[in-house]
Coordinates of C-alpha atoms in Angstrom, one line a residue:
Chain Z
M1 CA -1.7 32.0 4.7
L2 CA -5.4 32.4 5.5
K3 CA -6.3 32.4 1.8
Y4 CA -4.2 29.3 1.2
S5 CA -5.8 27.6 4.2
I6 CA -9.3 28.4 3.1
K7 CA -8.6 27.2 -0.4
R8 CA -7.2 23.9 0.9
L9 CA -10.2 23.5 3.2
C10 CA -12.7 23.9 0.4
F11 CA -10.7 21.4 -1.7
M12 CA -10.8 18.9 1.2
V13 CA -14.6 19.3 1.6
I14 CA -15.2 18.7 -2.1
T15 CA -12.9 15.6 -2.2
L16 CA -14.6 14.2 0.9
F17 CA -18.0 14.7 -0.7
L18 CA -17.1 13.0 -3.9
T19 CA -15.4 10.1 -2.0
T20 CA -18.6 9.6 0.0
L21 CA -20.6 9.6 -3.2
L22 CA -18.3 7.0 -4.7
V23 CA -18.4 4.7 -1.7
F24 CA -22.2 5.1 -1.5
A25 CA -22.5 4.3 -5.2
L26 CA -20.1 1.3 -4.9
L27 CA -22.1 -0.1 -2.0
E28 CA -25.3 0.1 -4.1
L29 CA -23.7 -2.7 -6.1
V30 CA -23.6 -5.2 -3.2
P31 CA -25.6 -8.2 -4.5
G32 CA -28.7 -9.3 -2.7
D33 CA -31.9 -7.6 -1.5
P34 CA -31.0 -5.3 1.4
A35 CA -34.3 -6.0 3.1
R36 CA -33.5 -9.7 3.1
I37 CA -30.0 -9.1 4.5
I38 CA -31.7 -7.1 7.4
A39 CA -34.5 -9.5 8.1
G40 CA -32.9 -12.8 7.4
E41 CA -33.7 -15.6 5.0
S42 CA -37.0 -16.7 6.6
A43 CA -38.7 -13.3 6.5
T44 CA -42.2 -12.9 5.0
E45 CA -43.1 -10.5 2.2
E46 CA -45.0 -8.2 4.6
S47 CA -42.1 -7.9 7.0
L48 CA -39.7 -7.2 4.1
A49 CA -42.1 -4.5 2.9
A50 CA -42.2 -3.0 6.5
I51 CA -38.4 -3.1 6.6
R52 CA -38.1 -1.3 3.2
E53 CA -40.3 1.4 4.6
E54 CA -38.4 1.7 7.9
F55 CA -35.0 2.0 6.3
N56 CA -36.2 4.1 3.3
L57 CA -35.0 1.5 0.9
N58 CA -37.8 2.4 -1.6
D59 CA -36.4 5.9 -2.2
P60 CA -34.4 6.7 -5.4
F61 CA -30.6 6.6 -5.1
F62 CA -30.0 10.4 -5.0
V63 CA -32.8 11.0 -2.4
R64 CA -31.1 8.4 -0.1
F65 CA -27.7 9.9 -0.8
F66 CA -28.7 13.4 0.1
D67 CA -30.6 12.1 3.1
Y68 CA -27.4 10.5 4.2
I69 CA -25.4 13.7 3.7
R70 CA -28.0 15.7 5.6
N71 CA -27.8 13.3 8.5
L72 CA -24.0 13.4 8.4
L73 CA -24.1 17.2 8.8
H74 CA -26.3 16.6 11.9
G75 CA -23.8 14.2 13.3
D76 CA -26.0 11.2 12.6
L77 CA -24.1 8.3 10.9
G78 CA -27.1 6.1 10.5
I79 CA -28.4 2.9 12.1
S80 CA -26.8 -0.5 11.9
W81 CA -28.8 -3.1 10.0
K82 CA -27.9 -5.9 12.3
T83 CA -27.8 -4.4 15.8
R84 CA -30.3 -1.5 15.2
Q85 CA -28.0 0.7 17.2
P86 CA -26.8 4.2 16.2
I87 CA -23.5 3.9 14.4
A88 CA -22.2 7.2 15.7
G89 CA -22.0 6.0 19.3
A90 CA -20.2 2.8 18.4
I91 CA -17.7 4.6 16.3
A92 CA -17.1 7.3 18.9
S93 CA -16.2 4.6 21.5
R94 CA -13.8 2.9 19.1
L95 CA -12.2 5.8 17.4
P96 CA -9.9 6.9 20.2
L97 CA -8.2 3.4 20.3
T98 CA -7.5 3.3 16.6
M99 CA -6.2 6.9 16.7
I100 CA -3.9 6.3 19.7
I101 CA -2.4 3.2 18.1
A102 CA -2.0 4.8 14.6
F103 CA -0.6 8.1 15.9
W104 CA 1.8 6.7 18.4
G105 CA 2.9 4.0 15.9
V106 CA 3.7 6.7 13.3
I107 CA 5.4 8.9 15.9
V108 CA 7.7 6.0 16.9
G109 CA 8.2 5.2 13.2
T110 CA 9.1 8.8 12.5
I111 CA 11.7 9.0 15.2
L112 CA 13.3 5.6 14.2
G113 CA 13.1 6.5 10.5
L114 CA 14.6 10.0 10.8
V115 CA 17.6 8.7 12.9
A116 CA 18.2 5.6 10.8
G117 CA 17.8 7.4 7.5
T118 CA 20.0 10.3 8.5
V119 CA 22.7 8.0 9.8
S120 CA 22.7 5.8 6.7
A121 CA 22.8 8.9 4.4
V122 CA 25.7 10.5 6.3
K123 CA 27.6 7.2 6.4
Q124 CA 26.7 6.1 2.8
Y125 CA 27.9 2.6 1.8
S126 CA 29.2 1.9 5.3
V127 CA 28.2 -1.3 7.3
F128 CA 25.6 0.9 9.1
D129 CA 24.1 1.9 5.9
R130 CA 23.8 -1.7 4.6
V131 CA 22.4 -3.1 7.9
L132 CA 19.8 -0.3 8.1
T133 CA 18.8 -0.7 4.5
F134 CA 18.3 -4.4 5.1
I135 CA 16.2 -3.7 8.2
S136 CA 14.1 -1.1 6.5
L137 CA 13.4 -3.4 3.6
F138 CA 12.3 -6.0 6.1
G139 CA 9.6 -3.6 7.3
K140 CA 8.5 -3.2 3.7
S141 CA 8.5 -6.9 2.9
A142 CA 6.9 -8.4 5.9
P143 CA 3.2 -8.4 6.4
S144 CA 2.2 -6.3 9.5
F145 CA 0.1 -9.1 11.0
W146 CA 3.0 -11.5 10.8
I147 CA 5.3 -9.0 12.5
A148 CA 2.7 -8.6 15.1
M149 CA 2.5 -12.3 15.7
L150 CA 6.3 -12.5 15.9
F151 CA 6.2 -9.8 18.6
V152 CA 3.5 -11.7 20.5
L153 CA 5.5 -14.9 20.2
I154 CA 8.7 -13.4 21.5
F155 CA 7.6 -10.8 24.0
S156 CA 4.4 -12.3 25.4
L157 CA 4.6 -16.1 25.0
K158 CA 8.4 -16.7 25.4
L159 CA 9.5 -13.8 27.6
G160 CA 6.2 -13.0 29.2
W161 CA 7.0 -9.3 29.5
L162 CA 3.9 -7.9 27.8
P163 CA 0.2 -9.0 27.4
A164 CA -0.7 -10.5 24.1
T165 CA -4.3 -9.4 23.4
G166 CA -6.9 -7.0 24.7
S167 CA -6.9 -3.3 25.3
Y168 CA -7.1 -2.3 28.9
G169 CA -4.4 0.3 29.2
F170 CA -0.9 1.5 28.3
V171 CA 1.0 -1.9 28.5
Y172 CA -1.5 -3.4 26.1
W173 CA -0.7 -0.8 23.4
I174 CA 3.1 -1.3 23.4
L175 CA 3.2 -4.2 21.0
P176 CA 0.6 -2.8 18.5
V177 CA 2.5 0.6 18.5
A178 CA 5.8 -1.2 18.0
T179 CA 4.4 -3.2 15.1
I180 CA 3.1 -0.1 13.3
G181 CA 6.3 1.8 14.3
L182 CA 8.5 -0.8 12.7
Q183 CA 6.5 -0.8 9.5
A184 CA 6.1 2.9 9.2
S185 CA 9.8 3.5 9.9
S186 CA 10.8 1.5 6.9
G187 CA 9.3 3.9 4.4
I188 CA 10.5 7.0 6.4
T189 CA 14.0 5.6 6.6
R190 CA 14.2 5.1 2.8
M191 CA 12.8 8.5 2.1
T192 CA 15.0 10.3 4.6
R193 CA 18.1 8.6 3.3
S194 CA 17.5 9.5 -0.4
S195 CA 16.3 13.0 0.5
V196 CA 19.3 13.8 2.8
L197 CA 21.7 12.3 0.2
E198 CA 20.3 14.8 -2.3
V199 CA 21.0 17.9 -0.2
I200 CA 24.1 16.8 1.6
R201 CA 26.4 17.7 -1.4
Q202 CA 24.9 21.1 -1.8
D203 CA 27.1 24.2 -1.5
Y204 CA 25.3 25.6 1.6
I205 CA 26.2 22.5 3.5
R206 CA 29.9 23.0 2.6
T207 CA 29.5 26.7 3.6
A208 CA 28.1 25.7 6.9
R209 CA 31.0 23.3 7.5
A210 CA 33.5 25.9 6.3
K211 CA 32.4 28.4 8.8
G212 CA 33.1 26.0 11.5
Q213 CA 29.7 24.7 12.4
T214 CA 29.6 21.5 14.4
E215 CA 28.6 18.4 12.3
L216 CA 25.5 17.8 14.3
V217 CA 24.1 21.3 13.7
V218 CA 25.0 21.0 10.0
I219 CA 23.1 17.8 9.7
I220 CA 20.0 18.8 11.7
K221 CA 19.7 22.4 10.9
H222 CA 20.9 22.6 7.4
A223 CA 20.6 19.2 5.8
L224 CA 17.5 17.7 7.5
R225 CA 15.5 20.9 7.3
N226 CA 15.9 21.3 3.6
A227 CA 15.3 17.6 3.0
F228 CA 12.1 17.6 5.0
I229 CA 9.4 18.1 2.4
P230 CA 9.5 14.6 0.9
I231 CA 10.0 13.1 4.4
L232 CA 6.9 14.9 5.6
T233 CA 4.9 13.5 2.6
Q234 CA 6.0 10.1 3.6
I235 CA 5.1 10.6 7.2
S236 CA 1.7 11.8 6.2
S237 CA 1.0 9.0 3.8
S238 CA 2.0 6.4 6.5
L239 CA -0.4 8.1 8.9
T240 CA -3.3 7.9 6.4
E241 CA -2.3 4.3 5.6
Y242 CA -2.4 3.2 9.3
L243 CA -5.6 5.1 10.2
G244 CA -7.3 3.0 7.6
G245 CA -5.1 -0.1 7.9
T246 CA -4.9 -0.8 11.6
V247 CA -7.5 -3.5 11.0
L248 CA -4.7 -6.1 10.6
V249 CA -2.9 -5.2 13.8
E250 CA -6.3 -4.8 15.6
S251 CA -7.3 -8.3 14.6
V252 CA -4.1 -9.9 15.9
F253 CA -4.2 -8.1 19.2
A254 CA -8.0 -8.2 19.5
I255 CA -8.3 -4.5 19.9
P256 CA -11.8 -3.2 19.6
G257 CA -10.9 -0.4 17.2
I258 CA -12.7 1.0 14.1
G259 CA -10.9 -1.4 11.8
N260 CA -12.3 -4.4 13.6
Y261 CA -15.8 -2.8 13.6
V262 CA -15.8 -2.3 9.8
L263 CA -14.4 -5.8 9.3
D264 CA -17.2 -7.3 11.3
A265 CA -19.7 -5.3 9.3
V266 CA -18.2 -6.5 6.0
Q267 CA -18.5 -10.1 7.1
R268 CA -22.1 -9.6 8.1
Q269 CA -23.0 -7.4 5.1
D270 CA -24.0 -4.5 7.4
I271 CA -23.8 -1.9 4.7
P272 CA -24.5 1.3 6.7
V273 CA -21.7 0.4 9.2
V274 CA -19.3 -0.2 6.3
L275 CA -20.3 3.1 4.7
S276 CA -20.0 5.2 7.8
G277 CA -16.9 3.5 8.9
I278 CA -15.2 4.2 5.6
F279 CA -16.5 7.8 5.7
V280 CA -15.0 8.3 9.2
I281 CA -11.6 6.8 8.1
C282 CA -11.6 9.0 4.9
A283 CA -12.5 12.1 6.9
M284 CA -9.6 11.5 9.3
C285 CA -7.3 11.0 6.4
S286 CA -8.5 14.2 4.7
V287 CA -7.7 16.1 7.9
V288 CA -4.2 14.6 8.0
I289 CA -3.7 15.6 4.4
L290 CA -5.0 19.1 5.0
L291 CA -2.6 19.6 8.0
T292 CA 0.3 18.3 5.9
D293 CA -0.5 20.8 3.1
L294 CA -0.5 23.6 5.7
A295 CA 2.7 22.3 7.2
Y296 CA 4.4 22.4 3.7
A297 CA 3.6 26.1 3.6
L298 CA 5.2 26.6 7.0
I299 CA 8.3 24.7 6.2
D300 CA 8.8 26.0 2.6
P301 CA 8.0 29.7 2.2
R302 CA 7.9 29.3 -1.6
I303 CA 4.7 27.3 -1.4
K304 CA 3.1 30.0 0.8
A305 CA 4.3 32.7 -1.6
T306 CA 2.3 31.1 -4.4
F307 CA -0.9 32.1 -2.6
G308 CA 0.5 35.3 -1.1
F309 CA -0.8 38.8 -1.6
G310 CA 0.8 41.6 -3.7
V311 CA 2.7 39.2 -5.9
K312 CA 2.2 39.8 -9.6
K313 CA 0.6 37.1 -11.6
K314 CA 3.6 36.3 -13.8
K315 CA 5.9 35.9 -10.8
K316 CA 3.3 33.7 -9.1
A317 CA 3.2 31.4 -12.0
A318 CA 6.9 31.2 -12.1
V319 CA 7.1 30.3 -8.4
A320 CA 4.3 27.8 -8.8
K321 CA 6.1 26.1 -11.7
E322 CA 9.3 25.9 -9.7
G323 CA 7.5 24.5 -6.7
G324 CA 5.8 22.0 -9.0
N325 CA 9.1 20.8 -10.4
K326 CA 10.6 20.3 -7.0
Chain W
M1 CA 40.8 6.0 -22.2
A2 CA 39.5 2.7 -21.0
K3 CA 36.0 2.3 -22.0
S4 CA 33.8 0.0 -19.9
K5 CA 32.7 -3.3 -21.3
A6 CA 29.2 -2.2 -21.4
Y7 CA 29.9 0.8 -23.6
K8 CA 31.9 -1.3 -26.1
K9 CA 29.0 -3.7 -26.5
Q10 CA 26.7 -0.8 -27.0
E11 CA 28.7 0.4 -29.9
L12 CA 28.4 -3.0 -31.4
G13 CA 24.7 -2.5 -31.6
N14 CA 23.2 -4.4 -28.7
S15 CA 19.5 -4.2 -28.0
Q16 CA 18.2 -2.3 -25.0
L17 CA 17.2 -5.6 -23.3
K18 CA 20.8 -6.8 -23.5
M19 CA 22.1 -3.5 -22.2
T20 CA 19.8 -3.7 -19.2
W21 CA 20.9 -7.3 -18.5
I22 CA 24.6 -6.3 -18.7
K23 CA 24.0 -3.5 -16.1
L24 CA 21.8 -5.6 -13.9
R25 CA 24.4 -8.3 -13.8
E26 CA 26.7 -6.0 -11.9
N27 CA 24.2 -5.9 -9.0
K28 CA 24.8 -9.2 -7.2
L29 CA 21.9 -8.9 -4.8
A30 CA 19.5 -8.3 -7.7
V31 CA 20.8 -11.3 -9.7
A32 CA 20.6 -13.5 -6.6
S33 CA 17.0 -12.3 -6.0
M34 CA 16.1 -13.0 -9.6
F35 CA 17.4 -16.6 -9.3
I36 CA 15.5 -17.2 -6.0
L37 CA 12.3 -15.9 -7.7
L38 CA 12.9 -18.2 -10.7
L39 CA 13.3 -21.0 -8.2
V40 CA 10.0 -20.2 -6.6
C41 CA 8.4 -20.1 -10.0
L42 CA 9.7 -23.5 -10.8
V43 CA 8.5 -24.8 -7.4
A44 CA 5.1 -23.5 -8.2
I45 CA 5.0 -25.0 -11.7
F46 CA 6.2 -28.4 -10.6
A47 CA 4.3 -28.4 -7.3
P48 CA 2.7 -31.9 -7.9
L49 CA 6.1 -33.4 -8.5
I50 CA 8.0 -31.7 -5.7
A51 CA 5.5 -31.8 -2.8
P52 CA 6.3 -34.9 -0.6
Y53 CA 2.7 -35.4 0.5
D54 CA -0.8 -34.7 -0.8
Y55 CA -1.6 -31.2 0.5
T56 CA -5.2 -32.2 1.3
A57 CA -4.4 -35.5 2.9
Q58 CA -5.5 -35.5 6.5
N59 CA -3.7 -37.8 9.0
Y60 CA -5.1 -37.7 12.5
D61 CA -2.1 -39.8 13.8
E62 CA 0.3 -37.0 13.0
M63 CA -1.6 -33.8 14.2
L64 CA 0.5 -30.7 15.1
M65 CA 3.8 -32.5 14.8
F66 CA 6.9 -30.3 15.3
P67 CA 9.3 -30.1 12.4
C68 CA 11.2 -33.4 12.0
L69 CA 12.7 -35.5 9.2
A70 CA 9.4 -36.8 7.9
H71 CA 7.8 -33.4 8.0
P72 CA 10.5 -30.7 7.6
F73 CA 8.0 -27.9 8.4
G74 CA 5.8 -29.8 10.7
T75 CA 2.1 -30.6 10.4
D76 CA -1.1 -28.7 11.1
Q77 CA -4.1 -29.4 13.2
F78 CA -5.5 -31.9 10.6
G79 CA -2.1 -33.7 10.2
R80 CA -1.5 -32.1 6.8
D81 CA 2.1 -31.6 5.8
I82 CA 2.9 -27.9 6.0
L83 CA 5.8 -28.1 3.5
S84 CA 3.5 -29.5 0.8
R85 CA 0.9 -26.9 1.6
I86 CA 3.6 -24.1 1.3
I87 CA 4.7 -25.6 -2.1
W88 CA 1.1 -25.6 -3.4
G89 CA 0.5 -22.2 -1.8
S90 CA 3.3 -20.6 -3.9
R91 CA 0.9 -21.0 -6.9
Y92 CA -1.7 -18.8 -5.3
T93 CA 0.8 -16.2 -4.2
L94 CA 2.6 -15.9 -7.6
I95 CA -0.6 -16.1 -9.7
I96 CA -2.4 -13.4 -7.7
G97 CA 0.7 -11.2 -7.5
F98 CA 1.4 -11.4 -11.2
L99 CA -2.1 -11.4 -12.7
T100 CA -3.1 -8.4 -10.5
M101 CA -0.1 -6.5 -11.7
V102 CA -0.8 -7.3 -15.3
V103 CA -4.4 -6.2 -15.1
S104 CA -3.7 -3.0 -13.2
C105 CA -0.6 -2.2 -15.3
I106 CA -2.5 -2.5 -18.6
V107 CA -5.6 -0.6 -17.4
G108 CA -3.6 2.0 -15.5
T109 CA -1.1 2.7 -18.2
A110 CA -3.8 3.0 -20.9
L111 CA -5.8 5.5 -18.7
G112 CA -2.6 7.5 -18.0
V113 CA -1.6 7.5 -21.6
F114 CA -5.0 8.7 -22.8
A115 CA -5.1 11.3 -20.1
A116 CA -1.8 12.7 -21.1
Y117 CA -2.2 12.5 -24.8
Y118 CA -5.7 13.9 -25.1
P119 CA -5.9 17.0 -22.8
K120 CA -9.7 16.9 -22.9
L121 CA -9.7 13.5 -21.1
D122 CA -7.0 14.6 -18.6
N123 CA -9.2 16.1 -15.9
P124 CA -12.1 13.7 -15.9
I125 CA -9.8 10.6 -15.8
M126 CA -7.3 11.8 -13.3
R127 CA -9.8 13.4 -10.9
F128 CA -11.8 10.2 -10.9
L129 CA -8.7 8.2 -10.1
D130 CA -7.8 10.8 -7.4
I131 CA -11.0 10.1 -5.6
F132 CA -10.3 6.4 -5.7
S133 CA -6.8 6.8 -4.3
S134 CA -8.0 9.1 -1.5
I135 CA -9.6 6.1 0.2
P136 CA -7.0 4.2 2.3
D137 CA -6.0 0.8 0.9
M138 CA -7.6 -1.6 3.4
A139 CA -10.9 0.5 3.5
L140 CA -11.1 0.4 -0.3
L141 CA -10.3 -3.3 -0.5
M142 CA -12.9 -4.2 2.2
C143 CA -15.5 -2.1 0.3
L144 CA -14.7 -3.9 -3.0
V145 CA -14.7 -7.3 -1.4
I146 CA -18.2 -6.8 0.1
I147 CA -19.4 -6.0 -3.5
L148 CA -17.5 -8.7 -5.3
G149 CA -17.5 -11.5 -2.7
T150 CA -14.6 -13.7 -1.8
S151 CA -12.9 -15.7 -4.4
M152 CA -9.5 -15.7 -6.2
T153 CA -10.8 -13.9 -9.3
N154 CA -12.6 -11.3 -7.3
M155 CA -9.5 -10.7 -5.2
I156 CA -7.5 -10.1 -8.3
I157 CA -10.1 -7.6 -9.6
A158 CA -10.2 -5.8 -6.2
L159 CA -6.5 -5.6 -5.9
G160 CA -6.2 -4.6 -9.6
I161 CA -8.6 -1.7 -9.1
Y162 CA -6.6 -0.6 -6.1
Y163 CA -3.3 -0.4 -8.0
V164 CA -4.7 1.3 -11.2
P165 CA -4.3 5.0 -10.1
G166 CA -0.6 4.6 -9.3
Y167 CA 0.1 3.2 -12.8
A168 CA -2.1 5.9 -14.4
R169 CA -0.3 8.7 -12.6
L170 CA 3.1 7.3 -13.5
A171 CA 2.3 6.7 -17.2
R172 CA 0.7 10.2 -17.5
A173 CA 3.8 11.9 -16.1
Q174 CA 6.0 9.9 -18.5
V175 CA 3.8 10.7 -21.6
L176 CA 3.5 14.3 -20.7
T177 CA 7.3 14.7 -20.9
L178 CA 7.6 12.6 -24.1
R179 CA 4.6 14.2 -25.9
D180 CA 6.5 17.2 -27.1
E181 CA 9.7 15.5 -28.1
E182 CA 11.0 16.1 -31.5
Y183 CA 10.7 12.6 -32.8
V184 CA 7.1 12.6 -31.9
E185 CA 6.6 15.8 -33.8
A186 CA 8.5 14.3 -36.7
S187 CA 6.4 11.2 -36.9
R188 CA 3.2 13.4 -36.7
A189 CA 4.6 15.5 -39.5
L190 CA 5.0 12.3 -41.5
G191 CA 1.3 11.7 -41.0
A192 CA 1.4 8.8 -38.5
S193 CA -1.8 8.0 -36.7
D194 CA -2.2 8.6 -33.0
A195 CA -2.2 4.9 -32.4
R196 CA 1.1 4.4 -34.2
I197 CA 2.7 7.4 -32.4
L198 CA 1.5 6.1 -29.0
L199 CA 2.4 2.4 -29.5
N200 CA 5.6 2.8 -31.5
H201 CA 7.2 6.0 -30.3
I202 CA 5.8 7.0 -26.9
L203 CA 5.1 3.8 -25.0
P204 CA 8.5 2.1 -25.5
N205 CA 10.2 5.2 -24.2
A206 CA 7.9 5.4 -21.2
M207 CA 8.3 1.8 -20.1
A208 CA 11.3 2.0 -17.8
P209 CA 9.7 3.4 -14.6
I210 CA 6.6 1.3 -15.3
I211 CA 8.6 -1.9 -15.3
V212 CA 10.3 -0.9 -12.0
R213 CA 6.9 -0.1 -10.5
F214 CA 5.6 -3.4 -11.7
T215 CA 8.4 -5.3 -9.9
M216 CA 8.1 -3.4 -6.7
S217 CA 4.3 -3.3 -6.5
T218 CA 4.1 -7.1 -7.0
G219 CA 5.8 -7.4 -3.6
G220 CA 3.3 -5.0 -2.1
C221 CA 0.4 -6.8 -3.9
I222 CA 1.5 -10.2 -2.4
L223 CA 1.4 -8.6 1.0
E224 CA -2.1 -7.1 0.4
S225 CA -3.5 -10.4 -0.8
A226 CA -2.0 -12.2 2.2
S227 CA -3.6 -9.6 4.4
L228 CA -7.0 -10.0 2.8
S229 CA -6.8 -13.8 3.3
F230 CA -5.6 -13.3 6.8
I231 CA -8.7 -11.3 7.8
G232 CA -11.0 -13.8 6.0
L233 CA -11.8 -11.7 2.9
G234 CA -9.6 -13.4 0.4
I235 CA -8.9 -17.1 -0.4
Q236 CA -11.1 -19.3 1.8
P237 CA -10.1 -22.5 3.6
P238 CA -9.2 -25.3 2.9
E239 CA -7.0 -23.8 0.2
P240 CA -3.3 -23.6 1.1
E241 CA -2.7 -19.9 0.7
W242 CA 0.2 -18.5 2.8
G243 CA -1.7 -15.6 4.4
L244 CA -4.6 -18.0 5.3
M245 CA -2.1 -20.5 6.8
I246 CA -0.7 -17.7 9.0
S247 CA -4.3 -16.9 10.1
Q248 CA -5.1 -20.5 10.9
G249 CA -1.8 -20.9 12.8
K250 CA -2.7 -17.9 15.0
S251 CA -4.7 -20.0 17.5
F252 CA -1.7 -22.4 17.9
L253 CA 0.9 -19.7 18.3
S254 CA 1.6 -20.5 22.0
T255 CA 2.2 -24.2 21.3
N256 CA 3.1 -24.6 17.6
W257 CA 4.9 -21.4 16.6
Y258 CA 6.2 -22.8 13.3
Y259 CA 2.7 -23.2 11.9
S260 CA 2.2 -19.5 11.2
I261 CA 5.8 -18.3 11.3
I262 CA 7.1 -20.4 8.4
P263 CA 4.5 -19.4 5.8
G264 CA 5.2 -15.8 6.9
L265 CA 8.9 -16.3 6.2
C266 CA 8.1 -17.5 2.7
I267 CA 6.1 -14.2 2.1
V268 CA 9.0 -12.2 3.4
L269 CA 11.5 -14.0 1.2
V270 CA 9.5 -13.5 -2.0
S271 CA 8.7 -9.9 -1.3
Y272 CA 12.4 -9.2 -0.3
C273 CA 13.5 -10.6 -3.6
L274 CA 11.0 -8.5 -5.6
N275 CA 12.1 -5.4 -3.8
Y276 CA 15.8 -6.0 -4.4
L277 CA 15.2 -6.9 -8.0
G278 CA 13.2 -3.7 -8.4
D279 CA 16.0 -1.7 -6.9
G280 CA 18.4 -3.4 -9.3
L281 CA 16.2 -2.8 -12.3
R282 CA 15.7 0.8 -11.4
D283 CA 19.5 1.3 -11.4
A284 CA 19.9 -0.6 -14.6
L285 CA 17.1 1.0 -16.6
D286 CA 17.6 4.6 -15.5
P287 CA 19.9 5.7 -12.7
R288 CA 18.2 9.1 -12.5
L289 CA 14.9 7.6 -11.3
N290 CA 14.5 8.3 -7.7
Y291 CA 11.7 7.0 -5.6

């Protein structure tokens, strides 16, 4: 397990490094002179030269890139071009909000999706199944910002139960979490349904029933557990999607999260903020993916066995192939 | 033994296209979705004839009017008829959705096919695309928009880049399984060139899941483009794009709910239909496909 974890961790660090390089290179292509973006249209040549010196804009690409990486390793995310404030502080104050909303949204979506997906798989082709499929397709077909506005219209403006915008405590987070929960649940419902349908006709389910196990235990312990790998993939991909994609929900509910911060920076062409914002989002997603990979190994011992000790090479390859075909 | 109608026709030598249509016809929801989509296409094509008002005409006597007989979907803060704007807006939605998919499908499939058919290219191409797809969607799109700027063409390019890795992975997986088939070996033994093998033998057999993905991703793409317009990084005012209309209606939500809810319903309708059609196509083209 340790060997597997270390291997995954190294892989994650390399991916994150290359992603940063890619984003850094892409942002090099932004049209316009950076010094002029910082100083404004009316700046003189001397002040432009001073700014180029201050922000190290004269250095070659790779010098600046490795400077940036060195600063990252020291916890320094750079300085905003527009506000001249350190980016790390601004992101640290905004990150918790985005994480709360994304995590709770996906937790709500997971609970809804697991229940709805299992019910519609067990009662395949029933009225339940059709209604749940219709609802889960709604989550996939409707834009999240529109669902958010629908919620605001119903629960804040018409019924007056919940506040519409802002972020001052628990009640303000209910609607954003519900929006993300509904959207996330649609993918999880569909994946749970097809995955449970696949295992539910297996022999071991029949065996479990034959030995007199209650239906609930059969479904939860035998069916759901064996169907869980693809569901876990779906949950993890929703989480990475919403960590980076809360910007839409944040902008409807006026939540000062990291998405809104990056969006502001994009509109003002504040390149360092965009770069560091995307880096933080990617880093969070990499951690989620790493934890998912480790969770696979906990759930499915075959994956762990691939990286285990004392297994002969040939056997290892065979297991790996089987795991790959799954 | 009673053979189904579909089988009899197959024996008579029907083309694959006809077979697919015969199977698709059994799925009522998919057929209904297809007709709704055709209707939306017709509306988009004949927008100048159908729209009851000029979509740019401002009328300050009729600002923010609730839906009524003269204006079935109401008017906006400049007195412009929302129905006419939705009819014109369907052009943006359909063109962006379709063109983006065409671009990313061609580029992605080509990359995937090369990666699978020439093992030397496999790692460089696929690892490069992996890095692209490790960036979450909105973060990547914002990054591309800041480089390209906001316009319809640039939005299509940005969205197209975002969808390329998915197609490449799918095409690669398909070609990897087809590469070692006997008919490919046979045509290679006959001395066929790589281009001929790829275009005539491998691609036609790899198309089914790509077509399904095309249909389903168009729905997703329409949502993404509306999202970009919503946060101000896509189509710019005063164009009548649906996502932009939702965004403009946001400030009038408390008094004029229809302003942003109705364009949203249009997006939901189109993307619902694309999803149902995709489901139907998947069952018709290859029932074993599962995703």
